[in-house]
CSV table of C-alpha atoms in Angstrom, one decimal:
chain,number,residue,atom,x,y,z
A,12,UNK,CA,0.0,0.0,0.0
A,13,UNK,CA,1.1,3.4,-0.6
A,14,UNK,CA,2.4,6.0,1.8
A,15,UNK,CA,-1.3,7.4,3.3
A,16,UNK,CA,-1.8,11.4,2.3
A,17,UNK,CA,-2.1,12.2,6.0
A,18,UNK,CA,-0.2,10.6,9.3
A,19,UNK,CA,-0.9,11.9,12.7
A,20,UNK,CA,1.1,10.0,15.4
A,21,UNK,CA,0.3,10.7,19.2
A,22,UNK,CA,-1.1,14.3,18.5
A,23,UNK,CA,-1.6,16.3,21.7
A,24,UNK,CA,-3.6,19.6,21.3
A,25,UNK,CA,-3.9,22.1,24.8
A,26,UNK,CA,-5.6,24.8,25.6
A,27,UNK,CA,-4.4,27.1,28.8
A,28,UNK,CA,-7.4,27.6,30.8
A,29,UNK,CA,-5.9,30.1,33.6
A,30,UNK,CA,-2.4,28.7,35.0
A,31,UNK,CA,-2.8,25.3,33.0
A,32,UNK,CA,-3.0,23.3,30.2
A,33,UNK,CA,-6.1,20.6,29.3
A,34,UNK,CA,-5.9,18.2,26.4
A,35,UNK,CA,-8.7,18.4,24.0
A,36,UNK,CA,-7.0,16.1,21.8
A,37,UNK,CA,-5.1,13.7,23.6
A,38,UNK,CA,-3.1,11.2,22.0
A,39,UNK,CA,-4.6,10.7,18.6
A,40,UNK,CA,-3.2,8.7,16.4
A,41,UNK,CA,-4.8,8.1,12.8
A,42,UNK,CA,-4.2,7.8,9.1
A,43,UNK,CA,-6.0,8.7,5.8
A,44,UNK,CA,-5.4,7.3,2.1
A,45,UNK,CA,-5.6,8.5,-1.1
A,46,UNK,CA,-9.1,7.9,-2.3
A,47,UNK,CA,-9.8,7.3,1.1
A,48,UNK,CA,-13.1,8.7,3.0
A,49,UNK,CA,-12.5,8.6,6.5
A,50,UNK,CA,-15.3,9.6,9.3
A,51,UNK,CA,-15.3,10.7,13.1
A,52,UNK,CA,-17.8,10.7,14.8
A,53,UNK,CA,-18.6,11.2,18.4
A,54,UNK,CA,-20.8,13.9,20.6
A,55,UNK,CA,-20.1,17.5,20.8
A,56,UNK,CA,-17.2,18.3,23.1
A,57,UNK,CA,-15.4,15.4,22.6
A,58,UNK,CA,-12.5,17.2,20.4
A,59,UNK,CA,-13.2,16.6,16.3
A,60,UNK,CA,-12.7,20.0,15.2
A,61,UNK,CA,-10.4,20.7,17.7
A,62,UNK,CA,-8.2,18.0,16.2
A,63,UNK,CA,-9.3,19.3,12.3
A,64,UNK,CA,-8.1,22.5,13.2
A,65,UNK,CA,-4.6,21.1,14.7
A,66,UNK,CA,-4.3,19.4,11.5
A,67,UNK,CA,-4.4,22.5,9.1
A,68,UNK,CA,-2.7,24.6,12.0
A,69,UNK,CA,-5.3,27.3,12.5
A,70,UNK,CA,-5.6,27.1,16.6
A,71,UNK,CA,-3.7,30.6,17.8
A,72,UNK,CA,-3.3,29.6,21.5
A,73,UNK,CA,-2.5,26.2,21.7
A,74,UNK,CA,0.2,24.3,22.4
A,75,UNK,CA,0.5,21.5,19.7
A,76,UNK,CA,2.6,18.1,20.2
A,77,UNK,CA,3.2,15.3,18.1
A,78,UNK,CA,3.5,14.8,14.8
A,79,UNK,CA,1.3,15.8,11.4
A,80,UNK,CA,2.5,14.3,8.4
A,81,UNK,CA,1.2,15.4,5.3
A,82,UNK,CA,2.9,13.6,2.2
A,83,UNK,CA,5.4,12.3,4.3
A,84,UNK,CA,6.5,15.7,5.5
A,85,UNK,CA,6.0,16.6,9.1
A,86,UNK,CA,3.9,20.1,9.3
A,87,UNK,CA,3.6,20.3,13.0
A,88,UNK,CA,6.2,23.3,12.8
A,89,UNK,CA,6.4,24.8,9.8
A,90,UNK,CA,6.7,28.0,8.9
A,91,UNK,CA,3.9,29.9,8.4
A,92,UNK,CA,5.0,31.3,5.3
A,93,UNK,CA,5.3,27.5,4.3
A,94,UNK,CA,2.7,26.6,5.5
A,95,UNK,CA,0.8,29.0,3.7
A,96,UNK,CA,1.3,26.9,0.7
A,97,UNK,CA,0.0,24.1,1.3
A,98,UNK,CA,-3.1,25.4,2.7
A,99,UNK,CA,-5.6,26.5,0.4
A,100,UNK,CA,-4.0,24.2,-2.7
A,101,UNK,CA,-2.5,21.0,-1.0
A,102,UNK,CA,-5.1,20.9,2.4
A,103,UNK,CA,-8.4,22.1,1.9
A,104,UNK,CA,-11.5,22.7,4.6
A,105,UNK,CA,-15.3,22.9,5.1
A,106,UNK,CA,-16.0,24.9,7.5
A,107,UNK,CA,-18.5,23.9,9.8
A,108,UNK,CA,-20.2,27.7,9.7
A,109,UNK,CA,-20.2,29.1,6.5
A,110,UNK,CA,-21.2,32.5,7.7
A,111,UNK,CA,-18.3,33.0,9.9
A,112,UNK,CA,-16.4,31.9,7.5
A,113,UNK,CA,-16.5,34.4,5.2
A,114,UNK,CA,-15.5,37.9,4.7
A,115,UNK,CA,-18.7,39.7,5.2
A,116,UNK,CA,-16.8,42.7,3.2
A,117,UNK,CA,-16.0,41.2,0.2
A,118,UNK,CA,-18.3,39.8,-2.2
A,119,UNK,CA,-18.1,35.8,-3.4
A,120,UNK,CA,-16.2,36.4,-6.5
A,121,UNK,CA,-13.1,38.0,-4.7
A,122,UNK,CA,-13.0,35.6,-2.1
A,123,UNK,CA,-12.9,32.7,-4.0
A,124,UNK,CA,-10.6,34.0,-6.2
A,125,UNK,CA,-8.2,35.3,-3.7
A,126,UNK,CA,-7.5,31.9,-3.2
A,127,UNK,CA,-6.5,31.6,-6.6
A,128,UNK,CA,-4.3,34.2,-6.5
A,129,UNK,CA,-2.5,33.4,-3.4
A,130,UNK,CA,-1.9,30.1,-5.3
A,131,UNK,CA,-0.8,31.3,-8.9
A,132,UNK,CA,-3.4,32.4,-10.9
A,133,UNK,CA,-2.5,35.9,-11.7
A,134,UNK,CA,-4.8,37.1,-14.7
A,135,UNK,CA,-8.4,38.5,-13.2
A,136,UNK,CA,-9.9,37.2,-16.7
A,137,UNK,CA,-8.5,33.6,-15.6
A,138,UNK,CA,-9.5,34.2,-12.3
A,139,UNK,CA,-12.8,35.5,-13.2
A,140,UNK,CA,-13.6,32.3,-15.5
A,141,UNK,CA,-12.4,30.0,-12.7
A,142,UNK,CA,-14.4,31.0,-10.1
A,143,UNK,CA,-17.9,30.7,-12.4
A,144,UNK,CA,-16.6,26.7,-13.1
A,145,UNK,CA,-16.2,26.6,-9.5
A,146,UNK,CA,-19.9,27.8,-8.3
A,147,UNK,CA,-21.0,25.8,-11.3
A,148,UNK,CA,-19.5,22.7,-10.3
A,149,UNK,CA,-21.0,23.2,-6.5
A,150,UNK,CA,-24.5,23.6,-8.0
A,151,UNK,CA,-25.1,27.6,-7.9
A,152,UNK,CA,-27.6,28.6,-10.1
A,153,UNK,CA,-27.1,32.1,-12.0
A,154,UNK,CA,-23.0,31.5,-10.8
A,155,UNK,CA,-22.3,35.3,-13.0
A,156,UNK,CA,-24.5,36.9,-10.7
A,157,UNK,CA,-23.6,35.2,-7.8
A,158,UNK,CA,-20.0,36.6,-8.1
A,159,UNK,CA,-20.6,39.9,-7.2
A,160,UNK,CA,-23.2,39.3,-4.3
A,161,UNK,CA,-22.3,39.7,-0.4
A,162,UNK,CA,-22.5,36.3,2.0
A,163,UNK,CA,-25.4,37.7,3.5
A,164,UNK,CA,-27.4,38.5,0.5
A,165,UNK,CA,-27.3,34.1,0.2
A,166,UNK,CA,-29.1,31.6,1.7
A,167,UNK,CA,-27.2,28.8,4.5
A,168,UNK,CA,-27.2,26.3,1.8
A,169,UNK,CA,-26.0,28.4,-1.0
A,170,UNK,CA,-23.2,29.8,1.2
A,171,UNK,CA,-22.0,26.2,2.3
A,172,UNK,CA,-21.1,25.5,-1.4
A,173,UNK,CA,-19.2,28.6,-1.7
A,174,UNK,CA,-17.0,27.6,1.2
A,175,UNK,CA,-17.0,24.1,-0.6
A,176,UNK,CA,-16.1,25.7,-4.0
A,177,UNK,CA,-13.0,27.9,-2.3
A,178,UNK,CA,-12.0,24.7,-0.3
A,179,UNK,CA,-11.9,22.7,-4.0
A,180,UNK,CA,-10.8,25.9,-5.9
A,181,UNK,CA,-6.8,24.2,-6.3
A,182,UNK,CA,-8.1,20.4,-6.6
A,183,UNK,CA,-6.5,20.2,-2.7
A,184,UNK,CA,-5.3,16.5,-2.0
A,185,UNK,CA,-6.7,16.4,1.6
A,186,UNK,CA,-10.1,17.8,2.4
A,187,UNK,CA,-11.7,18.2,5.9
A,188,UNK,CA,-14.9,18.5,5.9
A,189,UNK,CA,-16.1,19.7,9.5
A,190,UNK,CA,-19.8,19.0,10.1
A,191,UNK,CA,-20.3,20.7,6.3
A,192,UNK,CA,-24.4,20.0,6.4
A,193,UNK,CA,-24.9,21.4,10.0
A,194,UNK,CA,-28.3,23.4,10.1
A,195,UNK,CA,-29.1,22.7,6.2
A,196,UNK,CA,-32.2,20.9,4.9
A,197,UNK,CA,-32.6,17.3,4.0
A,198,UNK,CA,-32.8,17.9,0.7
A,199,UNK,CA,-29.2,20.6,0.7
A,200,UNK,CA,-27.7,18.3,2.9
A,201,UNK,CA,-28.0,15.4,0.4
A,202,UNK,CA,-26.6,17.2,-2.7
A,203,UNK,CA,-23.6,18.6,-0.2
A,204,UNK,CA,-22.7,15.4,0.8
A,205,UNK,CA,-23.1,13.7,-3.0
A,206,UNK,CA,-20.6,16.7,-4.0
A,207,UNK,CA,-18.3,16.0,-1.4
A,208,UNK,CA,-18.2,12.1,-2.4
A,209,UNK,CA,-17.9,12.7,-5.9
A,210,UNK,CA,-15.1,15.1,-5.8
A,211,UNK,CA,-13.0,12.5,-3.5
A,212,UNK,CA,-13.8,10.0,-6.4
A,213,UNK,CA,-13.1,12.3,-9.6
A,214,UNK,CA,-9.2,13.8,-7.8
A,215,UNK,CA,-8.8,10.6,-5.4
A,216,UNK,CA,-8.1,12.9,-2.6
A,217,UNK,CA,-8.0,11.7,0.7
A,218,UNK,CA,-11.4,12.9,2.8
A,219,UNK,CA,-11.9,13.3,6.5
A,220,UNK,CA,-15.4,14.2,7.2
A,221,UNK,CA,-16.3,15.2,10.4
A,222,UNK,CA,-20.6,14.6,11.4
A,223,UNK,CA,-22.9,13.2,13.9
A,224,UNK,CA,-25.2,11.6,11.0
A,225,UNK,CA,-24.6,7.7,11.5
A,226,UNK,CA,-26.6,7.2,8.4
A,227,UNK,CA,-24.0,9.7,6.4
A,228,UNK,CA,-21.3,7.9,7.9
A,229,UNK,CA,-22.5,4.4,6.8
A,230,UNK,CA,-23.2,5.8,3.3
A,231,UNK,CA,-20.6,7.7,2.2
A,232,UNK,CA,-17.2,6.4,4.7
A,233,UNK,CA,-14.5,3.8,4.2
A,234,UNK,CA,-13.5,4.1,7.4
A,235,UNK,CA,-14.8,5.5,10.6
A,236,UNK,CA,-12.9,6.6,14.0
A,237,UNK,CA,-15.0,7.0,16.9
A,238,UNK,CA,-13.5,10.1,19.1
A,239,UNK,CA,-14.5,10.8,22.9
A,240,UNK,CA,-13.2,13.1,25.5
A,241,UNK,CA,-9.9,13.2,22.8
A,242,UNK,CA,-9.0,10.3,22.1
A,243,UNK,CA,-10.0,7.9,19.3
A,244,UNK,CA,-12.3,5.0,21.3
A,245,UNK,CA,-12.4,2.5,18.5
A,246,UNK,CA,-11.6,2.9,14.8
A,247,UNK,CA,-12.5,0.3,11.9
A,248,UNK,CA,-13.6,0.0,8.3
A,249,UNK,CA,-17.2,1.5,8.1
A,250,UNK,CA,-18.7,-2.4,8.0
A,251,UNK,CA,-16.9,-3.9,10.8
A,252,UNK,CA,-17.7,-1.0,13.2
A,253,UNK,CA,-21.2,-0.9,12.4
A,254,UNK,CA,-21.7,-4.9,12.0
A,255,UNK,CA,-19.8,-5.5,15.1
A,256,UNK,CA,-19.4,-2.3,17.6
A,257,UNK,CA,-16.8,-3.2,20.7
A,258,UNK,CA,-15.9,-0.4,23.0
A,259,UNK,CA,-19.4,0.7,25.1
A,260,UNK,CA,-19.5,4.5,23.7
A,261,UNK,CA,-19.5,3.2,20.2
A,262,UNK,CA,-22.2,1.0,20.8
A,263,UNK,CA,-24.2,3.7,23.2
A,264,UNK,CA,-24.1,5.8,19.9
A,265,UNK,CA,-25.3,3.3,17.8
A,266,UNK,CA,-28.2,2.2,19.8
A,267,UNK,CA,-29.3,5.9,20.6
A,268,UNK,CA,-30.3,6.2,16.8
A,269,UNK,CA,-33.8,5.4,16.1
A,270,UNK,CA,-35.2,3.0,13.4
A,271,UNK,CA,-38.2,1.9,12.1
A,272,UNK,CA,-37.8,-1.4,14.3
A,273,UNK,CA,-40.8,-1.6,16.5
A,274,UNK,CA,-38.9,-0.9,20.2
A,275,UNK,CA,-40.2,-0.5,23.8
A,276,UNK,CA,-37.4,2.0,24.5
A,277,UNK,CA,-34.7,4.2,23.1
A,278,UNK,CA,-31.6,3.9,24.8
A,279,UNK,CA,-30.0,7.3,25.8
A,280,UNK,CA,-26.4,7.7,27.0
A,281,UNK,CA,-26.5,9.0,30.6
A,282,UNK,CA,-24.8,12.3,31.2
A,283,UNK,CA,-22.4,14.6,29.2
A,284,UNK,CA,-19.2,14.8,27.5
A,285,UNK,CA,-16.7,16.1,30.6
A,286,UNK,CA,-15.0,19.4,30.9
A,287,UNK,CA,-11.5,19.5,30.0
A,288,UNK,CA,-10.4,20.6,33.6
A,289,UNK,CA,-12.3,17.3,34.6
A,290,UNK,CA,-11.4,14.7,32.9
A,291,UNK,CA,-10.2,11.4,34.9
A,292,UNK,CA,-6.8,10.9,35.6
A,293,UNK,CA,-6.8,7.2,34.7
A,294,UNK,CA,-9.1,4.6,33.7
A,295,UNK,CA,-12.0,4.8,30.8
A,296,UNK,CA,-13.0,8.3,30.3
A,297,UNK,CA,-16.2,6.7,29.2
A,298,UNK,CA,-16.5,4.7,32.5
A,299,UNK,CA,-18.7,7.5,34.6
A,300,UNK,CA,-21.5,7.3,31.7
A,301,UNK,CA,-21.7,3.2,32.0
A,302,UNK,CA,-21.9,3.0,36.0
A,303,UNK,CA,-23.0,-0.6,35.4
A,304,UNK,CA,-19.4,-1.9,34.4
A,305,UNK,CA,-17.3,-2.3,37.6
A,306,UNK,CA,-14.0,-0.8,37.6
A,307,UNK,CA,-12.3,-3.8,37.8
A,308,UNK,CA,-13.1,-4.6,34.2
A,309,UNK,CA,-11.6,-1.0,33.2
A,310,UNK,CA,-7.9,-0.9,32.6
A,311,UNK,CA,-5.6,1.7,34.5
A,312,UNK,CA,-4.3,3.5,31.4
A,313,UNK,CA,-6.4,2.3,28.2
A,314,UNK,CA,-4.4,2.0,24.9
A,315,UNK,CA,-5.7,0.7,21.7
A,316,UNK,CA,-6.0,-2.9,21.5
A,317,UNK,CA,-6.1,-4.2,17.9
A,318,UNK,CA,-9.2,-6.9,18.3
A,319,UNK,CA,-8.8,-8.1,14.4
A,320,UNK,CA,-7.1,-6.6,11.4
A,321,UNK,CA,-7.4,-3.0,11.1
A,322,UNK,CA,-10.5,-3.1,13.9
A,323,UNK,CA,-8.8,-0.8,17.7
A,324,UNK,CA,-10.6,-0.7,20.6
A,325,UNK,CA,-9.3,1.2,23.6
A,326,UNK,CA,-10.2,-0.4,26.3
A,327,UNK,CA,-11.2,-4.0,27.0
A,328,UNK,CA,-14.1,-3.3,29.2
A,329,UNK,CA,-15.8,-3.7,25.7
A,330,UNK,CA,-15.8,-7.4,27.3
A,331,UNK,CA,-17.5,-6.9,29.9
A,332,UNK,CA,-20.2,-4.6,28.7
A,333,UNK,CA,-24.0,-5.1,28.6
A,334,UNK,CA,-27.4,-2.7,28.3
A,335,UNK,CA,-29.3,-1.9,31.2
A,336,UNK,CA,-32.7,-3.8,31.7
A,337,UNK,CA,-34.9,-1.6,29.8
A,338,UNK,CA,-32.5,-1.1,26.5
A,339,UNK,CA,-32.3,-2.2,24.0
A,340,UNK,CA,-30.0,-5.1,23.4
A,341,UNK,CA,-28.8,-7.3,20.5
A,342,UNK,CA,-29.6,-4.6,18.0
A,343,UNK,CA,-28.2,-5.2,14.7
A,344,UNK,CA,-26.4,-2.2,12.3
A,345,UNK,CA,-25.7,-4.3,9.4
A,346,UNK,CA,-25.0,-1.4,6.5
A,347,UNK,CA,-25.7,-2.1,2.6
């Protein structure tokens, strides 16, 4: 197999909260291919955008340790000015809010083709012509018009595919996409996400998608990583973590989502994602949530155990684990 597009190895990302530091990515280590979709998933608070924005380099206050390979190249330091080349044309992101996002000074045409001419393209005509392929090939009607409109004059979904179109503007060979459907319809949300997959097929570029949708994730990913309180609980290809779910938040996720399955009960995950200042010491972080599990069957200091080929569980309480009466148990997620 080829050398993957992107390599983190024991990534550590703090934030000082008065006189100390707190981990909101702790440890992660991961991969992604070319051609490669790979999702994580996992509640809010538990550290995915924290760890998309460590990968492209955009937290201004945090202390970063580890390593970030992209193309073999480690990007953890690197100077901003080189740095600066690679995002925009070599790493590209989704946003998760596309209003924030962009400059609510400039209009769509200058924006997206500022990114252009960071990156090379120096003729305005070329520029010009570039940007309508662009907000055709993301599905905005009237794209001439478009160009010289403000963010605000747009509509949520409308404005998501211009942050998709200046995220794809250099054909990037690593995208992040970071929640990219959040408060868009069903309908918006499905022609996002068929964008998203059909530019990872067309350029082969390597995909991490970032999302709460379980039904997204079994659609669209090759892979899936499941992230809680910063660290990566169980990671597997999409049909091995969905056909056979291990470590007890993993499977708590699963059987929260409803189906058409005629059921006496949902199951619901007890209590929240902790604060950073209060995360245990030792033990599974995950362990407060599933009171039924005795401590004996946590270990001390969990690591990721690999349970079959390519399939890591941290944790081996996963052996020990059981539903409440009352939940549901048993529940199948096969995947098509």
């Amino acid at each position: 197999m080829s050398e993957p597009i992107l390599k983190i190895d024991n990534l550590r990302t703090s934030f000082r909260i008065k006189d100390d530091y707190y981990a909101a990515v702790d440890g992660v280590s991961l991969s992604v291919n070319k051609n490669e979709l790979l999702a994580i998933v996992g509640e809010s608070g538990c550290g995915k955008s924290a760890l998309a924005f460590s990968i492209m380099n955009l937290h201004s206050r945090a202390k970063i340790e580890g390593d970030i390979l992209f193309k073999g190249q480690n990007i953890t330091n690197l100077p901003i000015n080189k740095l600066n080349k690679l995002r925009g044309k070599d790493m590209g992101m989704i946003f998760q809010d596309p209003l924030t996002a962009l400059n609510p000074l400039m209009v769509i045409g200058e924006q997206i083709g500022e990114i252009l001419l960071i990156h090379g393209t120096q003729s305005a005509e070329k520029r010009k012509t570039k940007v309508i392929e662009l907000l055709n090939k993301v599905g905005i009607p009237r794209p001439e018009h478009v160009f010289n409109q403000f963010p605000h004059e747009l509509s949520g979904g409308m404005r998501q595919r211009v942050v998709i179109a200046m995220a794809i503007a250099n054909n990037p060979e690593l995208l992040i996409a970071d929640e990219p459907t959040t408060a868009l319809d069903v309908t918006i949300q499905s022609q996002i996400l068929d964008l998203i997959k059909d530019l990872k097929e067309e350029s082969g570029a390597g995909v991490i998608l970032i999302t709460h949708d379980l039904g997204v994730v079994a659609e669209m990913a090759d892979r899936v990583a499941v992230m809680y309180a910063g660290q990566i609980v169980e990671i597997a290809d999409v049909y091995t973590l969905f056909e056979n779910p291990l470590h007890p938040y993993t499977r708590s996720l699963l059987n929260s989502v409803p189906t058409t399955e005629e059921q006496s009960t949902l199951h619901v995950i007890q209590g929240v994602v902790p604060a950073l200042q209060n995360l245990p010491r030792e033990g599974c972080r995950f362990g407060a949530r599933i009171p039924w599990i005795p401590d004996s069957a946590h270990e001390k200091n969990p690591e990721l155990h690999e349970v079959s080929p390519g399939h890591f569980v941290r944790c081996t309480c996963y052996k020990d684990f059981h539903f409440p009466d009352g939940d549901k148990e048993g529940k199948q997620h096969v995947i098509s």
